[in-house]
CSV table of C-alpha atoms in Angstrom, one decimal:
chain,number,residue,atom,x,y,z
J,117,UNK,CA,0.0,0.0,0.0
J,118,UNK,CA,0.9,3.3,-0.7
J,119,UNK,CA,1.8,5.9,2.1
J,120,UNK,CA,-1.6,7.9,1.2
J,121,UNK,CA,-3.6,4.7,0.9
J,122,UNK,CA,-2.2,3.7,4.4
J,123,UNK,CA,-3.4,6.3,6.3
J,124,UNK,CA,-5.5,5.2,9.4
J,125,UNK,CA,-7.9,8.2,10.8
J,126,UNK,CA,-7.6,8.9,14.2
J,127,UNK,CA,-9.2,10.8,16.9
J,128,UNK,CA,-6.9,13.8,16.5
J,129,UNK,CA,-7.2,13.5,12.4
J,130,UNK,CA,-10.9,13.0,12.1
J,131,UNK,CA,-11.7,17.1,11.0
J,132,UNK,CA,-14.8,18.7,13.0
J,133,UNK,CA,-18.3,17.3,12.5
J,134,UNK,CA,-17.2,13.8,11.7
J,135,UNK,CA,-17.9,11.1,14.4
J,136,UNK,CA,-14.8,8.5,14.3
J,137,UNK,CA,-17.5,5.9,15.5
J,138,UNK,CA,-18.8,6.3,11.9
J,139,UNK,CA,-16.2,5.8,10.7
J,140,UNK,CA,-15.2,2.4,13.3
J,141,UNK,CA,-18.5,1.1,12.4
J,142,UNK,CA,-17.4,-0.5,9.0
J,143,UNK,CA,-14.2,-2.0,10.9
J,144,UNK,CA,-13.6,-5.6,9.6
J,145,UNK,CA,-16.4,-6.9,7.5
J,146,UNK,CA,-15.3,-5.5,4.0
J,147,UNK,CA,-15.1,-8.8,2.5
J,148,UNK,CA,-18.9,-9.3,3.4
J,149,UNK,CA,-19.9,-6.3,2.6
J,150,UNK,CA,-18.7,-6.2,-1.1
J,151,UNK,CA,-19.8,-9.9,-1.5
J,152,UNK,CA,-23.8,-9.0,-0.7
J,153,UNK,CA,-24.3,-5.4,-1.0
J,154,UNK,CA,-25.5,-4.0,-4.9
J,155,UNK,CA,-23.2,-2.8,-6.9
J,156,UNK,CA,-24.4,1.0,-7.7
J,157,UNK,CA,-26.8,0.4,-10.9
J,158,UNK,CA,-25.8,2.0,-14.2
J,159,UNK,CA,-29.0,3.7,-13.9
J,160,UNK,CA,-27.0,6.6,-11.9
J,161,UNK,CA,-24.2,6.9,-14.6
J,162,UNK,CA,-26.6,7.7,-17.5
J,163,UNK,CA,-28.8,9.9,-15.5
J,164,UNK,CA,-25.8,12.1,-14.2
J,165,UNK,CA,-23.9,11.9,-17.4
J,166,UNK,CA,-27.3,13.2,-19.1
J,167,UNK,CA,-28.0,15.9,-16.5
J,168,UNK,CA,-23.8,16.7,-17.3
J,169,UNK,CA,-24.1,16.8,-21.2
J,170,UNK,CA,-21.2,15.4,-22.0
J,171,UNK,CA,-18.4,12.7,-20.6
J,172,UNK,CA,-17.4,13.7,-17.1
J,173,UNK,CA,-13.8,14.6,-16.8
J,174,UNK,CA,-13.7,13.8,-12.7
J,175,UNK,CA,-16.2,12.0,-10.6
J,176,UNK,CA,-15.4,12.2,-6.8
J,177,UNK,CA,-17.4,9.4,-4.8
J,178,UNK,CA,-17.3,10.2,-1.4
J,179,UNK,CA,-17.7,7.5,1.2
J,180,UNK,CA,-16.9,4.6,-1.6
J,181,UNK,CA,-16.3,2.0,0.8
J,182,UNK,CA,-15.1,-1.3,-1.0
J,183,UNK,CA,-15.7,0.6,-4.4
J,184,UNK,CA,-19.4,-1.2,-5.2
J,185,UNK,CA,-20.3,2.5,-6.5
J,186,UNK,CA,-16.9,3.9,-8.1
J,187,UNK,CA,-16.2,0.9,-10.3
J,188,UNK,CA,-19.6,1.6,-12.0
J,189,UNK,CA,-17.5,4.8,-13.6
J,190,UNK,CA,-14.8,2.9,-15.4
J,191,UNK,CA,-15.7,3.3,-18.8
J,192,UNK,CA,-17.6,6.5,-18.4
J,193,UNK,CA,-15.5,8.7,-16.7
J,194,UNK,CA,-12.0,9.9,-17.7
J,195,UNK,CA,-11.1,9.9,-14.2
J,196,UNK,CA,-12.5,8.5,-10.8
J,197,UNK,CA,-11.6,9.3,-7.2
J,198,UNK,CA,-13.2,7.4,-4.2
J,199,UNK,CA,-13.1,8.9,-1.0
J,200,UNK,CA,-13.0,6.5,2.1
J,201,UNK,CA,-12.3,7.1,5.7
J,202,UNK,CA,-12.3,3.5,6.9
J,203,UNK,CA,-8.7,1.3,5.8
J,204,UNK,CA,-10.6,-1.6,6.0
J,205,UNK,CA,-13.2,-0.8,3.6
J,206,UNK,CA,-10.6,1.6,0.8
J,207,UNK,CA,-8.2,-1.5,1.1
J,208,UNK,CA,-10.6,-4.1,-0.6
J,209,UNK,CA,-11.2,-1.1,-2.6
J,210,UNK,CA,-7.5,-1.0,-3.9
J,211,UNK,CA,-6.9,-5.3,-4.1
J,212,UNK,CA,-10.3,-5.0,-6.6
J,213,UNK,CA,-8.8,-2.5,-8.1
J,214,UNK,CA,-5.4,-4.2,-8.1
J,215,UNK,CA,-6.6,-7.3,-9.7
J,216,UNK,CA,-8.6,-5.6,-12.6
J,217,UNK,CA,-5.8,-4.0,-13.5
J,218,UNK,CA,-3.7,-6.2,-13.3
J,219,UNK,CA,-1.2,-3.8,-11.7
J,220,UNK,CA,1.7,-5.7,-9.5
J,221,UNK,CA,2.3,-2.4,-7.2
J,222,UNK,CA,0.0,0.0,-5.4
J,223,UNK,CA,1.3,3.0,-7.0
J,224,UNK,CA,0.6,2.4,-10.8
J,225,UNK,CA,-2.6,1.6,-9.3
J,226,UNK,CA,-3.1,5.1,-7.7
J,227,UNK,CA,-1.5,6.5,-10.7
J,228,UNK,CA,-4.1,5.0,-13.1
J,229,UNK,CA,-7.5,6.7,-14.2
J,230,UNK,CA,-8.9,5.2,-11.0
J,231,UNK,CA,-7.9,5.8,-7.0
J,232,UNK,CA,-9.0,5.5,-3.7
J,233,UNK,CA,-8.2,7.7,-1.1
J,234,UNK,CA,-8.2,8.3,2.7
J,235,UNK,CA,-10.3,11.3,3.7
J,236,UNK,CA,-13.7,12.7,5.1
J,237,UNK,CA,-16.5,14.2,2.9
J,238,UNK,CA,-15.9,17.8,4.9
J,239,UNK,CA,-12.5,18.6,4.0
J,240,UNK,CA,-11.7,17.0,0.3
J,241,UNK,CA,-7.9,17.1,-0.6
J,242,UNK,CA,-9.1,18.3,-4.1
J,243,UNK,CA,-9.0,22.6,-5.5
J,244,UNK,CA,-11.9,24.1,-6.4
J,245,UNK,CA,-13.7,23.8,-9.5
J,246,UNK,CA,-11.9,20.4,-9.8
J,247,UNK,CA,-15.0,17.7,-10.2
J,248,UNK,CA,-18.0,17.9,-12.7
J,249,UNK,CA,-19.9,14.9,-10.7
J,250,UNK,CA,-19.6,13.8,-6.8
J,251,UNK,CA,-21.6,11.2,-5.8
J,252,UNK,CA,-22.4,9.6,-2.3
J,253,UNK,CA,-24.0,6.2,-2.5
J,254,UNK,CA,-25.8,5.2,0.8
J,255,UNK,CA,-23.3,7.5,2.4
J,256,UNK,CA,-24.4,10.5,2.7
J,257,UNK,CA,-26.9,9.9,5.9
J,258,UNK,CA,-23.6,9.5,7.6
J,259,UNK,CA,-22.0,13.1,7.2
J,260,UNK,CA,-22.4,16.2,8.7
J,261,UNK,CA,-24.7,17.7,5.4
J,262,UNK,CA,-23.5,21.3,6.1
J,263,UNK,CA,-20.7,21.4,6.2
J,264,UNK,CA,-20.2,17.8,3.7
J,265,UNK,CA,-22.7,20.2,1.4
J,266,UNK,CA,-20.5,23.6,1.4
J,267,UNK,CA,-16.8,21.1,0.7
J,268,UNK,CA,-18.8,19.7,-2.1
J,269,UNK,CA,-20.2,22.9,-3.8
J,270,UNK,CA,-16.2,24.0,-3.4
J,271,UNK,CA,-15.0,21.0,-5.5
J,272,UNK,CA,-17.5,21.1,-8.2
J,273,UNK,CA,-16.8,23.4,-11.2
J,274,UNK,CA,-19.9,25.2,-12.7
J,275,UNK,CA,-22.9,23.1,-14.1
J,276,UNK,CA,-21.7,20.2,-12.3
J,277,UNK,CA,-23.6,17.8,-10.3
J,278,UNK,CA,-23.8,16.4,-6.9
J,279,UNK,CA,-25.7,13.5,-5.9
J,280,UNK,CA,-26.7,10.8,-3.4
J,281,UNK,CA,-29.0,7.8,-4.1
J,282,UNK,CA,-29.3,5.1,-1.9
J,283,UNK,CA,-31.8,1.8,-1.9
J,284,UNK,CA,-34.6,0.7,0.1
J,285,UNK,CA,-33.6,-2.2,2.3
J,286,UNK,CA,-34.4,-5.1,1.9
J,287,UNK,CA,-35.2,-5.5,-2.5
J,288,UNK,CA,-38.6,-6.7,-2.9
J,289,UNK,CA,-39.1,-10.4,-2.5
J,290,UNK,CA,-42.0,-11.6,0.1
J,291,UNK,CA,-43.8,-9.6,2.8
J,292,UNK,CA,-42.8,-12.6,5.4
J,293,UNK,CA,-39.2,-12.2,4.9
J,294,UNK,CA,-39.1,-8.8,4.8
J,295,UNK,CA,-40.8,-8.1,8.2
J,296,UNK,CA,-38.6,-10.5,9.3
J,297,UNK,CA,-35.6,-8.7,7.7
J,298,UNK,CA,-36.9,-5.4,9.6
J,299,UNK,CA,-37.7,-7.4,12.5
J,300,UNK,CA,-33.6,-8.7,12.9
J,301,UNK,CA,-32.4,-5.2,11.9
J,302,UNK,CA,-34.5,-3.6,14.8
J,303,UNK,CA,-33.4,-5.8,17.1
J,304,UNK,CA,-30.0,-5.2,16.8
J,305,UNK,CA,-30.3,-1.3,16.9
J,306,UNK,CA,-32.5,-1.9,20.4
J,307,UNK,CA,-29.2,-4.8,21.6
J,308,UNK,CA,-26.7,-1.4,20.5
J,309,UNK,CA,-28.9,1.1,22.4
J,310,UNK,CA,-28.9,-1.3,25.4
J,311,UNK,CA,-25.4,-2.0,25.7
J,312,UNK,CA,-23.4,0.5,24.0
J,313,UNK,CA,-23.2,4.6,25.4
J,314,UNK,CA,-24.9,6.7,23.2
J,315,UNK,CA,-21.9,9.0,23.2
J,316,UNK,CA,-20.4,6.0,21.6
J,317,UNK,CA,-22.5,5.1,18.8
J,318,UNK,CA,-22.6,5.8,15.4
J,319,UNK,CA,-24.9,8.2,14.1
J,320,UNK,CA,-27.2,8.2,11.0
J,321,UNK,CA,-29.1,11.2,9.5
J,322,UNK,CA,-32.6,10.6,7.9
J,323,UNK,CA,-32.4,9.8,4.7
J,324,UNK,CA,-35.5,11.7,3.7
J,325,UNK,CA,-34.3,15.0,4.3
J,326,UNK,CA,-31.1,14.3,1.9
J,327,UNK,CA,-33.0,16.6,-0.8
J,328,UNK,CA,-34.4,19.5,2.1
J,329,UNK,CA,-30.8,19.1,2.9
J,330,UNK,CA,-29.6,19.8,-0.4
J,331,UNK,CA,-32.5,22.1,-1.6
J,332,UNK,CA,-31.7,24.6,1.5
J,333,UNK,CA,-28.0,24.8,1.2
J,334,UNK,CA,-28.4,27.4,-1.1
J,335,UNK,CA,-25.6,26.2,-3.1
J,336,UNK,CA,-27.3,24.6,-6.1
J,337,UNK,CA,-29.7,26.5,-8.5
J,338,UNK,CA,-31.4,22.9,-9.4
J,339,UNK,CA,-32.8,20.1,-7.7
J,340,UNK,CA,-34.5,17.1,-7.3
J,341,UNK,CA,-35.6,13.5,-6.7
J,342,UNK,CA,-35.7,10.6,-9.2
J,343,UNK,CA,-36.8,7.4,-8.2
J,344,UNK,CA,-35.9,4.3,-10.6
J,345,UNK,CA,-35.1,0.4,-9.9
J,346,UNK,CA,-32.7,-2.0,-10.2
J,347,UNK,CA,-32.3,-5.8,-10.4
J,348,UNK,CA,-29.8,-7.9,-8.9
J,349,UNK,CA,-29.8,-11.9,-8.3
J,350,UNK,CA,-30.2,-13.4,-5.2
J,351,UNK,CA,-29.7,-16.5,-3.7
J,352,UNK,CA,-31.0,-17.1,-0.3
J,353,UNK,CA,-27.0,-17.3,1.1
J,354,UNK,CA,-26.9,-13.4,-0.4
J,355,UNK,CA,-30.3,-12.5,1.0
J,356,UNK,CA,-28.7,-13.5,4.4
J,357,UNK,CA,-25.3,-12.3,3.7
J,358,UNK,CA,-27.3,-8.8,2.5
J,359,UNK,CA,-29.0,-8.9,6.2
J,360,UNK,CA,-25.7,-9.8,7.7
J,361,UNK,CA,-23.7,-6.7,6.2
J,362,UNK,CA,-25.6,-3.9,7.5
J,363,UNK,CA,-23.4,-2.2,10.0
J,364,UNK,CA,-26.1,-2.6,13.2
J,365,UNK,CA,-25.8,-6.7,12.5
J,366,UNK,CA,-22.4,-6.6,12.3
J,367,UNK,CA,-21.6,-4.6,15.6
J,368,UNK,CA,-23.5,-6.5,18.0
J,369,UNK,CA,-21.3,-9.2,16.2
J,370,UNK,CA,-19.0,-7.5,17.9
J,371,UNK,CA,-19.9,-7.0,21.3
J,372,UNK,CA,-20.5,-10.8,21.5
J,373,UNK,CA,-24.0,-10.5,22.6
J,374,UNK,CA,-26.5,-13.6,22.3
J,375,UNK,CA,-30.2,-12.3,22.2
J,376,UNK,CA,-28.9,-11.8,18.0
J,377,UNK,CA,-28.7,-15.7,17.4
J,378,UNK,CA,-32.4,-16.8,17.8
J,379,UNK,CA,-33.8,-14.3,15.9
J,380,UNK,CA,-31.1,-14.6,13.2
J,381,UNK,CA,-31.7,-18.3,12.9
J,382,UNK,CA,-35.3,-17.6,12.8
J,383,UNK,CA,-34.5,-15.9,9.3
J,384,UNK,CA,-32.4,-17.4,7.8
J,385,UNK,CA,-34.5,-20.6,8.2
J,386,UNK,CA,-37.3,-18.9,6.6
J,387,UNK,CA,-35.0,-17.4,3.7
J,388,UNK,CA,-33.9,-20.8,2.9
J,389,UNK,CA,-37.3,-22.3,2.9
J,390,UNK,CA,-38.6,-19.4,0.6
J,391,UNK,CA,-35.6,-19.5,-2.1
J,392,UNK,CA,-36.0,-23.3,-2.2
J,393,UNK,CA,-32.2,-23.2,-4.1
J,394,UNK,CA,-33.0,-20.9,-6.8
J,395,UNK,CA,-31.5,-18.0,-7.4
J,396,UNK,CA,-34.4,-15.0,-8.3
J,397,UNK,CA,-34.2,-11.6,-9.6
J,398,UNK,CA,-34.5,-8.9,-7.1
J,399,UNK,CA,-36.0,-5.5,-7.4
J,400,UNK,CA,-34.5,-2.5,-5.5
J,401,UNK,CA,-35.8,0.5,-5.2
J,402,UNK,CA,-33.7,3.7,-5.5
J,403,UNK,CA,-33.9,7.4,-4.9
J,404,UNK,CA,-31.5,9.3,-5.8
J,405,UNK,CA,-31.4,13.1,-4.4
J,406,UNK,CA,-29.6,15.6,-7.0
J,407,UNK,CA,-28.2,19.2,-6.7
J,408,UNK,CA,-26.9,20.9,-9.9
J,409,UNK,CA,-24.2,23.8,-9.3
């Protein structure tokens, strides 16, 4: 790894308005997470690039974790930077990365039309003017919008675009297993509230303000929602494994509590009766929250 790609945030790096238990929460399940999370749907690159007008010189995805929503820019953009805070996360980033290219060191890697890079979505280590398109892809309900809002207005030239989509968990399948999906989710936010300070926990915005967010930052003269789908296929292994990746799972994994067990054998026993082995095209649904400069 590169020195820059190296770079573990710390208490007395992470810049004002980020919480480094954000940033902790995505500690040690990368390989999970890129297995059973979507990839971002191309629906996003031909929107932007149609809102843009014409082949985007930079995209900047901030909060790209293991890269499921930068790679989607490889033959679109000229050049693509994602922004990640957590090593864990940027480093399965780079080995994807790595092994597409082919590349046997980390630095013709970072010098190639594609990086990832240590940072937080409030203090970019780009000049102004620099991006036509920054996206944040079921990240942005984890930044600090205002000042994340005014960093990102900074590094986009004129006409360019700003954006965060994210899905609805889980993708349409069957009302059972999807209360049951909520069901195991909720319980594992109430295990987190009951055993872990609230000083100490990680802390998500609402989604549904993302556009008020954007609309009232006064620093885009367009914006809007657009809603579209996307279709994925899913065994009942990557139903679970979906389930099992979402950060509130994964850190009462962590604290070693019990109570999660019953109720996640309880679902993945009805996930595997309902697949029955086959493997069945999923519908997300997606909204995606723009802001033109």
């Amino acid at each position: 790894m590169t020195e820059e790609t190296s770079k573990v945030p710390s208490a007395t790096t992470v810049p004002e308005g980020n919480r480094l238990s954000n940033v902790q929460r995505f500690n040690g399940f990368q390989d999970t997470y890129d297995q059973h999370r979507p990839e971002a749907p191309q629906e996003v690159v031909t929107l932007l690039t149609q809102y843009l007008g014409h082949r985007p010189s930079l995209v900047v995805d901030i909060g790209s974790g293991t890269g499921l929503s930068s790679f989607v820019w490889r033959d679109t953009a000229a050049r693509i930077i994602g922004v990640e805070p957590n090593d864990d996360m940027r480093s399965k980033a780079v080995d994807k990365l790595m092994s597409l290219a082919g590349a046997p060191t980390d630095d013709q890697v970072q010098a190639a039309e594609m990086s990832f890079v240590p940072g937080y979505s409030n203090q970019l280590e780009l000049p102004d003017g620099a991006a036509e398109i920054v996206t944040c892809s079921q990240s942005f309900h984890w930044m600090e919008p205002v000042s994340t809002l005014k960093e990102i207005a900074r590094v986009l030239r004129e006409g360019g675009i700003f954006a965060a989509y994210d899905c609805d968990w889980p993708p349409s399948l069957d009302w059972q297993v999807e209360l049951a999906y909520h069901e195991l989710i909720e319980l594992s936010e109430q295990l987190i509230d009951r055993h872990v300070d609230a000083a100490e926990q990680a802390y998500k915005g609402n989604k549904d303000e993302h556009l008020k967010h954007i609309r009232e930052s006064g620093h885009f003269r367009f914006t809007k929602e657009i809603v579209f789908h996307h279709t994925e296929p899913f065994t009942a292994e990557r139903y679970i494994g979906l389930a099992v990746s979402q950060g509130g799972i994964q850190t009462v994994f962590k604290l070693n509590l019990p109570e999660i067990h019953a109720k996640l054998d309880q679902f993945q026993a009805l996930v595997t009766d309902y697949f029955q082995g086959r493997t069945l095209p999923l519908m997300f649904s997606y909204r995606m929250r723009i802001g033109i400069k």
